[in-house]
Amino acid sequence: GQQLNQSPQSMFIQEGEDVSMNCTSSSIFNTWLWYKQDPGEGPVLLIALYKAGELTSNGRLTAQFGITRKDSFLNISASIPSDVGIYFCAGQLILGNEKLTFGTGTRLTIIP
Amino acid sequence: GAVVSQHPSRVICKSGTSVKIECRSLDFQATTMFWYRQFPKQSLMLMATSNEGSKATYEQGVEKDKFLINHASLTLSTLTVTSAHPEDSSFYICSARTSGGYEQFFGPGTRLTVL
């Protein structure tokens, strides 16, 4: 099935640094979502974007829905140890009733 | 609110046996539930969409006779892996969408190991 491409694939940063990751698709989505998954757990929703160009924040997290509807980015400011995990973007064609297509994931590791 | 549970959290079985995984919405009614499979260090791949009271819709390449899905109530969907083989070993995750809502809430996953 279709997958969204995320970059970078992995990141190694120091605590306190800012993080930026993005997600691109060859096709349009009408909703973009960002999830975080901890080891052995299901994904947890971080931010949902419903409108092209929308910029939304959730605490230290900021995400944007690309104007072309084919991309999105997620920024994390002032990273802390609990930010460690795998971040997935997901696209949804039809709001609410349609399946999610997940990205390939970005693994974030914080170096002590 | 909006909690989804899965049972069991992990299961080990012998090749050829069948395994049933339950997905429950604990504090809301879910007309639609989704089943995903995640192999190590890979993304979540949708297997099927389960609607209460009707047949599940399977994604291309997913064998419906091997992965039996039953969504008999608004709070429970089950996935049965029939005649499991080692290549079926994976992390199976369900999600549930509230009736009239947009967000999917994910369960904690079930790790299946087939020996």
PDB file of C-alpha atoms in Angstrom:
ATOM      1  CA  GLY A   1       0.000   0.000   0.000  1.00  0.00           C
ATOM      2  CA  GLN A   2       0.914   3.643  -0.218  1.00  0.00           C
ATOM      3  CA  GLN A   3       3.289   5.102   2.339  1.00  0.00           C
ATOM      4  CA  LEU A   4       4.292   8.600   3.120  1.00  0.00           C
ATOM      5  CA  ASN A   5       8.001   9.381   3.111  1.00  0.00           C
ATOM      6  CA  GLN A   6       9.402  10.864   6.269  1.00  0.00           C
ATOM      7  CA  SER A   7      12.792  12.427   6.791  1.00  0.00           C
ATOM      8  CA  PRO A   8      15.044  12.102   8.477  1.00  0.00           C
ATOM      9  CA  GLN A   9      14.722   8.401   9.207  1.00  0.00           C
ATOM     10  CA  SER A  10      16.450   8.883  12.546  1.00  0.00           C
ATOM     11  CA  MET A  11      17.820  11.725  14.608  1.00  0.00           C
ATOM     12  CA  PHE A  12      20.361  11.853  17.415  1.00  0.00           C
ATOM     13  CA  ILE A  13      20.227  15.102  19.329  1.00  0.00           C
ATOM     14  CA  GLN A  14      21.161  16.535  22.676  1.00  0.00           C
ATOM     15  CA  GLU A  15      18.604  17.517  25.252  1.00  0.00           C
ATOM     16  CA  GLY A  16      17.460  21.082  24.723  1.00  0.00           C
ATOM     17  CA  GLU A  17      17.941  21.079  20.975  1.00  0.00           C
ATOM     18  CA  ASP A  18      15.132  21.804  18.555  1.00  0.00           C
ATOM     19  CA  VAL A  19      13.941  19.070  16.201  1.00  0.00           C
ATOM     20  CA  SER A  20      12.457  19.303  12.744  1.00  0.00           C
ATOM     21  CA  MET A  21      11.055  16.484  10.633  1.00  0.00           C
ATOM     22  CA  ASN A  22       8.906  16.362   7.545  1.00  0.00           C
ATOM     23  CA  CYS A  23       6.593  14.147   5.609  1.00  0.00           C
ATOM     24  CA  THR A  24       5.915  14.108   1.889  1.00  0.00           C
ATOM     25  CA  SER A  25       3.416  12.368  -0.330  1.00  0.00           C
ATOM     26  CA  SER A  26       2.948  11.906  -4.050  1.00  0.00           C
ATOM     27  CA  SER A  27      -0.776  12.440  -3.625  1.00  0.00           C
ATOM     28  CA  ILE A  28      -3.002  14.920  -1.846  1.00  0.00           C
ATOM     29  CA  PHE A  29      -4.421  14.433   1.612  1.00  0.00           C
ATOM     30  CA  ASN A  30      -7.100  16.540   3.228  1.00  0.00           C
ATOM     31  CA  THR A  31      -6.045  15.840   6.795  1.00  0.00           C
ATOM     32  CA  TRP A  32      -2.559  15.449   8.204  1.00  0.00           C
ATOM     33  CA  LEU A  33      -1.883  13.927  11.598  1.00  0.00           C
ATOM     34  CA  TRP A  34       1.253  13.502  13.672  1.00  0.00           C
ATOM     35  CA  TYR A  35       1.624  10.618  16.136  1.00  0.00           C
ATOM     36  CA  LYS A  36       4.265   9.513  18.628  1.00  0.00           C
ATOM     37  CA  GLN A  37       4.849   5.851  19.376  1.00  0.00           C
ATOM     38  CA  ASP A  38       6.777   4.590  22.373  1.00  0.00           C
ATOM     39  CA  PRO A  39       8.318   1.097  22.276  1.00  0.00           C
ATOM     40  CA  GLY A  40       5.703  -1.630  22.601  1.00  0.00           C
ATOM     41  CA  GLU A  41       2.824   0.844  22.604  1.00  0.00           C
ATOM     42  CA  GLY A  42       0.239   2.098  20.183  1.00  0.00           C
ATOM     43  CA  PRO A  43       0.618   5.539  18.590  1.00  0.00           C
ATOM     44  CA  VAL A  44      -0.695   8.615  20.372  1.00  0.00           C
ATOM     45  CA  LEU A  45      -2.021  11.617  18.489  1.00  0.00           C
ATOM     46  CA  LEU A  46       0.040  14.788  18.895  1.00  0.00           C
ATOM     47  CA  ILE A  47      -1.389  17.241  16.407  1.00  0.00           C
ATOM     48  CA  ALA A  48      -4.137  17.187  13.767  1.00  0.00           C
ATOM     49  CA  LEU A  49      -4.173  19.522  10.757  1.00  0.00           C
ATOM     50  CA  TYR A  50      -7.331  20.012   8.715  1.00  0.00           C
ATOM     51  CA  LYS A  51      -6.640  22.917   6.382  1.00  0.00           C
ATOM     52  CA  ALA A  52      -3.938  23.592   3.803  1.00  0.00           C
ATOM     53  CA  GLY A  53      -1.479  26.135   5.157  1.00  0.00           C
ATOM     54  CA  GLU A  54      -2.616  25.612   8.727  1.00  0.00           C
ATOM     55  CA  LEU A  55      -0.004  26.038  11.440  1.00  0.00           C
ATOM     56  CA  THR A  56      -0.908  24.443  14.762  1.00  0.00           C
ATOM     57  CA  SER A  57       0.906  24.247  18.080  1.00  0.00           C
ATOM     58  CA  ASN A  58       0.583  21.902  21.015  1.00  0.00           C
ATOM     59  CA  GLY A  59       2.968  22.957  23.755  1.00  0.00           C
ATOM     60  CA  ARG A  60       6.487  22.590  22.421  1.00  0.00           C
ATOM     61  CA  LEU A  61       5.226  20.987  19.225  1.00  0.00           C
ATOM     62  CA  THR A  62       4.355  22.889  16.065  1.00  0.00           C
ATOM     63  CA  ALA A  63       3.098  21.355  12.851  1.00  0.00           C
ATOM     64  CA  GLN A  64       2.120  22.749   9.475  1.00  0.00           C
ATOM     65  CA  PHE A  65      -0.109  21.462   6.693  1.00  0.00           C
ATOM     66  CA  GLY A  66       1.628  22.203   3.398  1.00  0.00           C
ATOM     67  CA  ILE A  67      -0.058  24.453   0.868  1.00  0.00           C
ATOM     68  CA  THR A  68       0.149  21.780  -1.817  1.00  0.00           C
ATOM     69  CA  ARG A  69      -1.590  19.280   0.528  1.00  0.00           C
ATOM     70  CA  LYS A  70       1.253  16.882  -0.206  1.00  0.00           C
ATOM     71  CA  ASP A  71       3.478  17.588   2.768  1.00  0.00           C
ATOM     72  CA  SER A  72       3.642  18.474   6.426  1.00  0.00           C
ATOM     73  CA  PHE A  73       6.327  19.190   8.978  1.00  0.00           C
ATOM     74  CA  LEU A  74       6.648  18.809  12.720  1.00  0.00           C
ATOM     75  CA  ASN A  75       8.941  20.863  14.953  1.00  0.00           C
ATOM     76  CA  ILE A  76       9.767  20.114  18.560  1.00  0.00           C
ATOM     77  CA  SER A  77      11.399  22.889  20.522  1.00  0.00           C
ATOM     78  CA  ALA A  78      13.727  22.457  23.489  1.00  0.00           C
ATOM     79  CA  SER A  79      13.683  18.654  23.442  1.00  0.00           C
ATOM     80  CA  ILE A  80      13.445  16.735  26.704  1.00  0.00           C
ATOM     81  CA  PRO A  81      14.154  13.050  27.465  1.00  0.00           C
ATOM     82  CA  SER A  82      10.498  12.024  27.206  1.00  0.00           C
ATOM     83  CA  ASP A  83      10.457  13.160  23.576  1.00  0.00           C
ATOM     84  CA  VAL A  84      12.359   9.982  22.691  1.00  0.00           C
ATOM     85  CA  GLY A  85      10.326   7.703  20.452  1.00  0.00           C
ATOM     86  CA  ILE A  86       9.165   7.225  16.900  1.00  0.00           C
ATOM     87  CA  TYR A  87       7.176   9.967  15.228  1.00  0.00           C
ATOM     88  CA  PHE A  88       4.769   9.097  12.448  1.00  0.00           C
ATOM     89  CA  CYS A  89       2.876  11.338  10.127  1.00  0.00           C
ATOM     90  CA  ALA A  90      -0.404  10.091   8.727  1.00  0.00           C
ATOM     91  CA  GLY A  91      -2.597  11.321   5.931  1.00  0.00           C
ATOM     92  CA  GLN A  92      -6.317  10.999   5.626  1.00  0.00           C
ATOM     93  CA  LEU A  93      -8.168  11.624   2.402  1.00  0.00           C
ATOM     94  CA  ILE A  94     -11.661  11.977   3.799  1.00  0.00           C
ATOM     95  CA  LEU A  95     -12.078  13.505   7.241  1.00  0.00           C
ATOM     96  CA  GLY A  96     -12.989  10.984   9.899  1.00  0.00           C
ATOM     97  CA  ASN A  97     -14.351   8.170   7.852  1.00  0.00           C
ATOM     98  CA  GLU A  98     -11.360   7.157   5.855  1.00  0.00           C
ATOM     99  CA  LYS A  99      -8.357   5.044   6.600  1.00  0.00           C
ATOM    100  CA  LEU A 100      -5.056   6.521   7.676  1.00  0.00           C
ATOM    101  CA  THR A 101      -1.932   6.157   5.578  1.00  0.00           C
ATOM    102  CA  PHE A 102       1.128   6.246   7.805  1.00  0.00           C
ATOM    103  CA  GLY A 103       4.559   7.613   7.114  1.00  0.00           C
ATOM    104  CA  THR A 104       7.776   5.655   7.377  1.00  0.00           C
ATOM    105  CA  GLY A 105       8.592   7.150  10.762  1.00  0.00           C
ATOM    106  CA  THR A 106      11.350   9.247  12.317  1.00  0.00           C
ATOM    107  CA  ARG A 107      13.156   7.744  15.296  1.00  0.00           C
ATOM    108  CA  LEU A 108      14.283  10.380  17.792  1.00  0.00           C
ATOM    109  CA  THR A 109      17.081   9.594  20.214  1.00  0.00           C
ATOM    110  CA  ILE A 110      18.393  12.026  22.802  1.00  0.00           C
ATOM    111  CA  ILE A 111      22.059  11.748  23.614  1.00  0.00           C
ATOM    112  CA  PRO A 112      22.856  12.303  27.276  1.00  0.00           C
TER     113      PRO A 112
ATOM    114  CA  GLY B   1     -11.826   9.236  28.039  1.00  0.00           C
ATOM    115  CA  ALA B   2     -11.549   7.512  24.645  1.00  0.00           C
ATOM    116  CA  VAL B   3      -9.556   4.527  25.857  1.00  0.00           C
ATOM    117  CA  VAL B   4      -8.978   1.493  23.683  1.00  0.00           C
ATOM    118  CA  SER B   5      -7.703  -1.765  25.123  1.00  0.00           C
ATOM    119  CA  GLN B   6      -6.334  -4.888  23.494  1.00  0.00           C
ATOM    120  CA  HIS B   7      -6.088  -8.390  24.824  1.00  0.00           C
ATOM    121  CA  PRO B   8      -3.778 -10.155  25.056  1.00  0.00           C
ATOM    122  CA  SER B   9      -0.828  -7.768  25.124  1.00  0.00           C
ATOM    123  CA  ARG B  10       1.448 -10.513  23.898  1.00  0.00           C
ATOM    124  CA  VAL B  11       0.959 -14.073  22.767  1.00  0.00           C
ATOM    125  CA  ILE B  12       3.247 -16.875  21.717  1.00  0.00           C
ATOM    126  CA  CYS B  13       1.788 -19.761  19.761  1.00  0.00           C
ATOM    127  CA  LYS B  14       2.857 -22.747  17.732  1.00  0.00           C
ATOM    128  CA  SER B  15       2.759 -22.725  13.973  1.00  0.00           C
ATOM    129  CA  GLY B  16      -0.592 -23.900  12.649  1.00  0.00           C
ATOM    130  CA  THR B  17      -2.675 -22.741  15.572  1.00  0.00           C
ATOM    131  CA  SER B  18      -5.193 -19.881  15.586  1.00  0.00           C
ATOM    132  CA  VAL B  19      -4.970 -16.810  17.756  1.00  0.00           C
ATOM    133  CA  LYS B  20      -7.727 -14.350  18.644  1.00  0.00           C
ATOM    134  CA  ILE B  21      -6.978 -10.732  19.533  1.00  0.00           C
ATOM    135  CA  GLU B  22      -9.615  -8.508  21.098  1.00  0.00           C
ATOM    136  CA  CYS B  23      -9.967  -4.761  20.688  1.00  0.00           C
ATOM    137  CA  ARG B  24     -12.326  -2.919  23.031  1.00  0.00           C
ATOM    138  CA  SER B  25     -13.409   0.676  23.286  1.00  0.00           C
ATOM    139  CA  LEU B  26     -13.764   1.109  27.034  1.00  0.00           C
ATOM    140  CA  ASP B  27     -15.644   4.361  27.416  1.00  0.00           C
ATOM    141  CA  PHE B  28     -17.188   5.069  24.045  1.00  0.00           C
ATOM    142  CA  GLN B  29     -19.063   3.379  21.256  1.00  0.00           C
ATOM    143  CA  ALA B  30     -17.110   2.720  18.100  1.00  0.00           C
ATOM    144  CA  THR B  31     -18.966   2.091  14.868  1.00  0.00           C
ATOM    145  CA  THR B  32     -15.664   1.695  13.058  1.00  0.00           C
ATOM    146  CA  MET B  33     -12.496  -0.037  14.153  1.00  0.00           C
ATOM    147  CA  PHE B  34      -9.296  -0.458  12.215  1.00  0.00           C
ATOM    148  CA  TRP B  35      -6.682  -3.207  12.376  1.00  0.00           C
ATOM    149  CA  TYR B  36      -3.033  -2.466  11.633  1.00  0.00           C
ATOM    150  CA  ARG B  37       0.068  -4.606  11.485  1.00  0.00           C
ATOM    151  CA  GLN B  38       3.530  -3.317  12.272  1.00  0.00           C
ATOM    152  CA  PHE B  39       6.694  -5.299  11.592  1.00  0.00           C
ATOM    153  CA  PRO B  40       9.863  -4.447  13.537  1.00  0.00           C
ATOM    154  CA  LYS B  41      11.237  -1.010  12.721  1.00  0.00           C
ATOM    155  CA  GLN B  42       8.529  -0.430  10.155  1.00  0.00           C
ATOM    156  CA  SER B  43       5.436   1.685   9.902  1.00  0.00           C
ATOM    157  CA  LEU B  44       1.841   0.770  10.602  1.00  0.00           C
ATOM    158  CA  MET B  45       0.085  -0.839   7.670  1.00  0.00           C
ATOM    159  CA  LEU B  46      -3.692  -0.974   7.599  1.00  0.00           C
ATOM    160  CA  MET B  47      -5.023  -4.506   7.282  1.00  0.00           C
ATOM    161  CA  ALA B  48      -8.761  -3.967   7.407  1.00  0.00           C
ATOM    162  CA  THR B  49     -11.567  -1.660   8.404  1.00  0.00           C
ATOM    163  CA  SER B  50     -14.198  -3.161  10.649  1.00  0.00           C
ATOM    164  CA  ASN B  51     -17.716  -1.781  10.822  1.00  0.00           C
ATOM    165  CA  GLU B  52     -20.150  -2.886  13.491  1.00  0.00           C
ATOM    166  CA  GLY B  53     -22.677  -5.332  12.152  1.00  0.00           C
ATOM    167  CA  SER B  54     -21.196  -5.681   8.689  1.00  0.00           C
ATOM    168  CA  LYS B  55     -18.354  -7.439   6.938  1.00  0.00           C
ATOM    169  CA  ALA B  56     -14.886  -5.999   7.259  1.00  0.00           C
ATOM    170  CA  THR B  57     -13.173  -4.320   4.331  1.00  0.00           C
ATOM    171  CA  TYR B  58      -9.703  -5.719   3.730  1.00  0.00           C
ATOM    172  CA  GLU B  59      -6.768  -3.911   2.185  1.00  0.00           C
ATOM    173  CA  GLN B  60      -5.201  -5.254  -0.953  1.00  0.00           C
ATOM    174  CA  GLY B  61      -2.930  -8.188  -0.244  1.00  0.00           C
ATOM    175  CA  VAL B  62      -4.499  -9.084   3.106  1.00  0.00           C
ATOM    176  CA  GLU B  63      -6.103 -12.528   3.094  1.00  0.00           C
ATOM    177  CA  LYS B  64      -9.581 -12.278   4.548  1.00  0.00           C
ATOM    178  CA  ASP B  65      -9.770 -16.021   5.172  1.00  0.00           C
ATOM    179  CA  LYS B  66      -6.582 -15.916   7.181  1.00  0.00           C
ATOM    180  CA  PHE B  67      -7.314 -12.791   9.184  1.00  0.00           C
ATOM    181  CA  LEU B  68     -10.896 -13.115  10.363  1.00  0.00           C
ATOM    182  CA  ILE B  69     -12.446  -9.964  11.741  1.00  0.00           C
ATOM    183  CA  ASN B  70     -15.651  -9.799  13.735  1.00  0.00           C
ATOM    184  CA  HIS B  71     -17.184  -6.534  14.959  1.00  0.00           C
ATOM    185  CA  ALA B  72     -20.263  -7.824  16.726  1.00  0.00           C
ATOM    186  CA  SER B  73     -20.850  -4.918  19.081  1.00  0.00           C
ATOM    187  CA  LEU B  74     -20.141  -1.210  19.305  1.00  0.00           C
ATOM    188  CA  THR B  75     -17.346  -1.803  21.785  1.00  0.00           C
ATOM    189  CA  LEU B  76     -15.638  -4.974  20.578  1.00  0.00           C
ATOM    190  CA  SER B  77     -13.838  -6.107  17.467  1.00  0.00           C
ATOM    191  CA  THR B  78     -11.819  -9.311  17.222  1.00  0.00           C
ATOM    192  CA  LEU B  79      -9.043 -10.337  14.864  1.00  0.00           C
ATOM    193  CA  THR B  80      -8.377 -14.064  14.525  1.00  0.00           C
ATOM    194  CA  VAL B  81      -5.161 -15.129  12.861  1.00  0.00           C
ATOM    195  CA  THR B  82      -5.934 -18.584  11.532  1.00  0.00           C
ATOM    196  CA  SER B  83      -3.287 -21.233  10.972  1.00  0.00           C
ATOM    197  CA  ALA B  84      -0.582 -18.848  12.085  1.00  0.00           C
ATOM    198  CA  HIS B  85       2.918 -19.144  10.651  1.00  0.00           C
ATOM    199  CA  PRO B  86       6.194 -17.534  11.742  1.00  0.00           C
ATOM    200  CA  GLU B  87       5.838 -14.836   9.078  1.00  0.00           C
ATOM    201  CA  ASP B  88       2.642 -13.702  10.826  1.00  0.00           C
ATOM    202  CA  SER B  89       4.703 -12.702  13.842  1.00  0.00           C
ATOM    203  CA  SER B  90       4.154  -8.989  14.214  1.00  0.00           C
ATOM    204  CA  PHE B  91       2.730  -6.200  16.354  1.00  0.00           C
ATOM    205  CA  TYR B  92      -1.020  -5.930  15.764  1.00  0.00           C
ATOM    206  CA  ILE B  93      -2.637  -2.625  16.672  1.00  0.00           C
ATOM    207  CA  CYS B  94      -6.284  -1.658  16.563  1.00  0.00           C
ATOM    208  CA  SER B  95      -7.886   1.753  16.577  1.00  0.00           C
ATOM    209  CA  ALA B  96     -11.430   2.873  17.134  1.00  0.00           C
ATOM    210  CA  ARG B  97     -13.345   5.871  15.952  1.00  0.00           C
ATOM    211  CA  THR B  98     -16.189   7.315  17.956  1.00  0.00           C
ATOM    212  CA  SER B  99     -19.589   7.468  16.330  1.00  0.00           C
ATOM    213  CA  GLY B 100     -19.729  10.842  14.620  1.00  0.00           C
ATOM    214  CA  GLY B 101     -16.172  11.662  15.610  1.00  0.00           C
ATOM    215  CA  TYR B 102     -13.046  12.148  13.557  1.00  0.00           C
ATOM    216  CA  GLU B 103     -10.159  10.966  15.663  1.00  0.00           C
ATOM    217  CA  GLN B 104      -8.979   7.367  15.789  1.00  0.00           C
ATOM    218  CA  PHE B 105      -7.863   6.204  19.210  1.00  0.00           C
ATOM    219  CA  PHE B 106      -5.269   3.481  19.199  1.00  0.00           C
ATOM    220  CA  GLY B 107      -4.946   0.464  21.415  1.00  0.00           C
ATOM    221  CA  PRO B 108      -1.654  -0.531  23.075  1.00  0.00           C
ATOM    222  CA  GLY B 109      -1.016  -3.315  20.573  1.00  0.00           C
ATOM    223  CA  THR B 110      -0.634  -7.080  20.724  1.00  0.00           C
ATOM    224  CA  ARG B 111       2.695  -8.701  19.998  1.00  0.00           C
ATOM    225  CA  LEU B 112       2.243 -12.052  18.291  1.00  0.00           C
ATOM    226  CA  THR B 113       5.117 -14.498  18.083  1.00  0.00           C
ATOM    227  CA  VAL B 114       4.578 -17.681  16.112  1.00  0.00           C
ATOM    228  CA  LEU B 115       7.120 -20.397  16.758  1.00  0.00           C
TER     229      LEU B 115
END
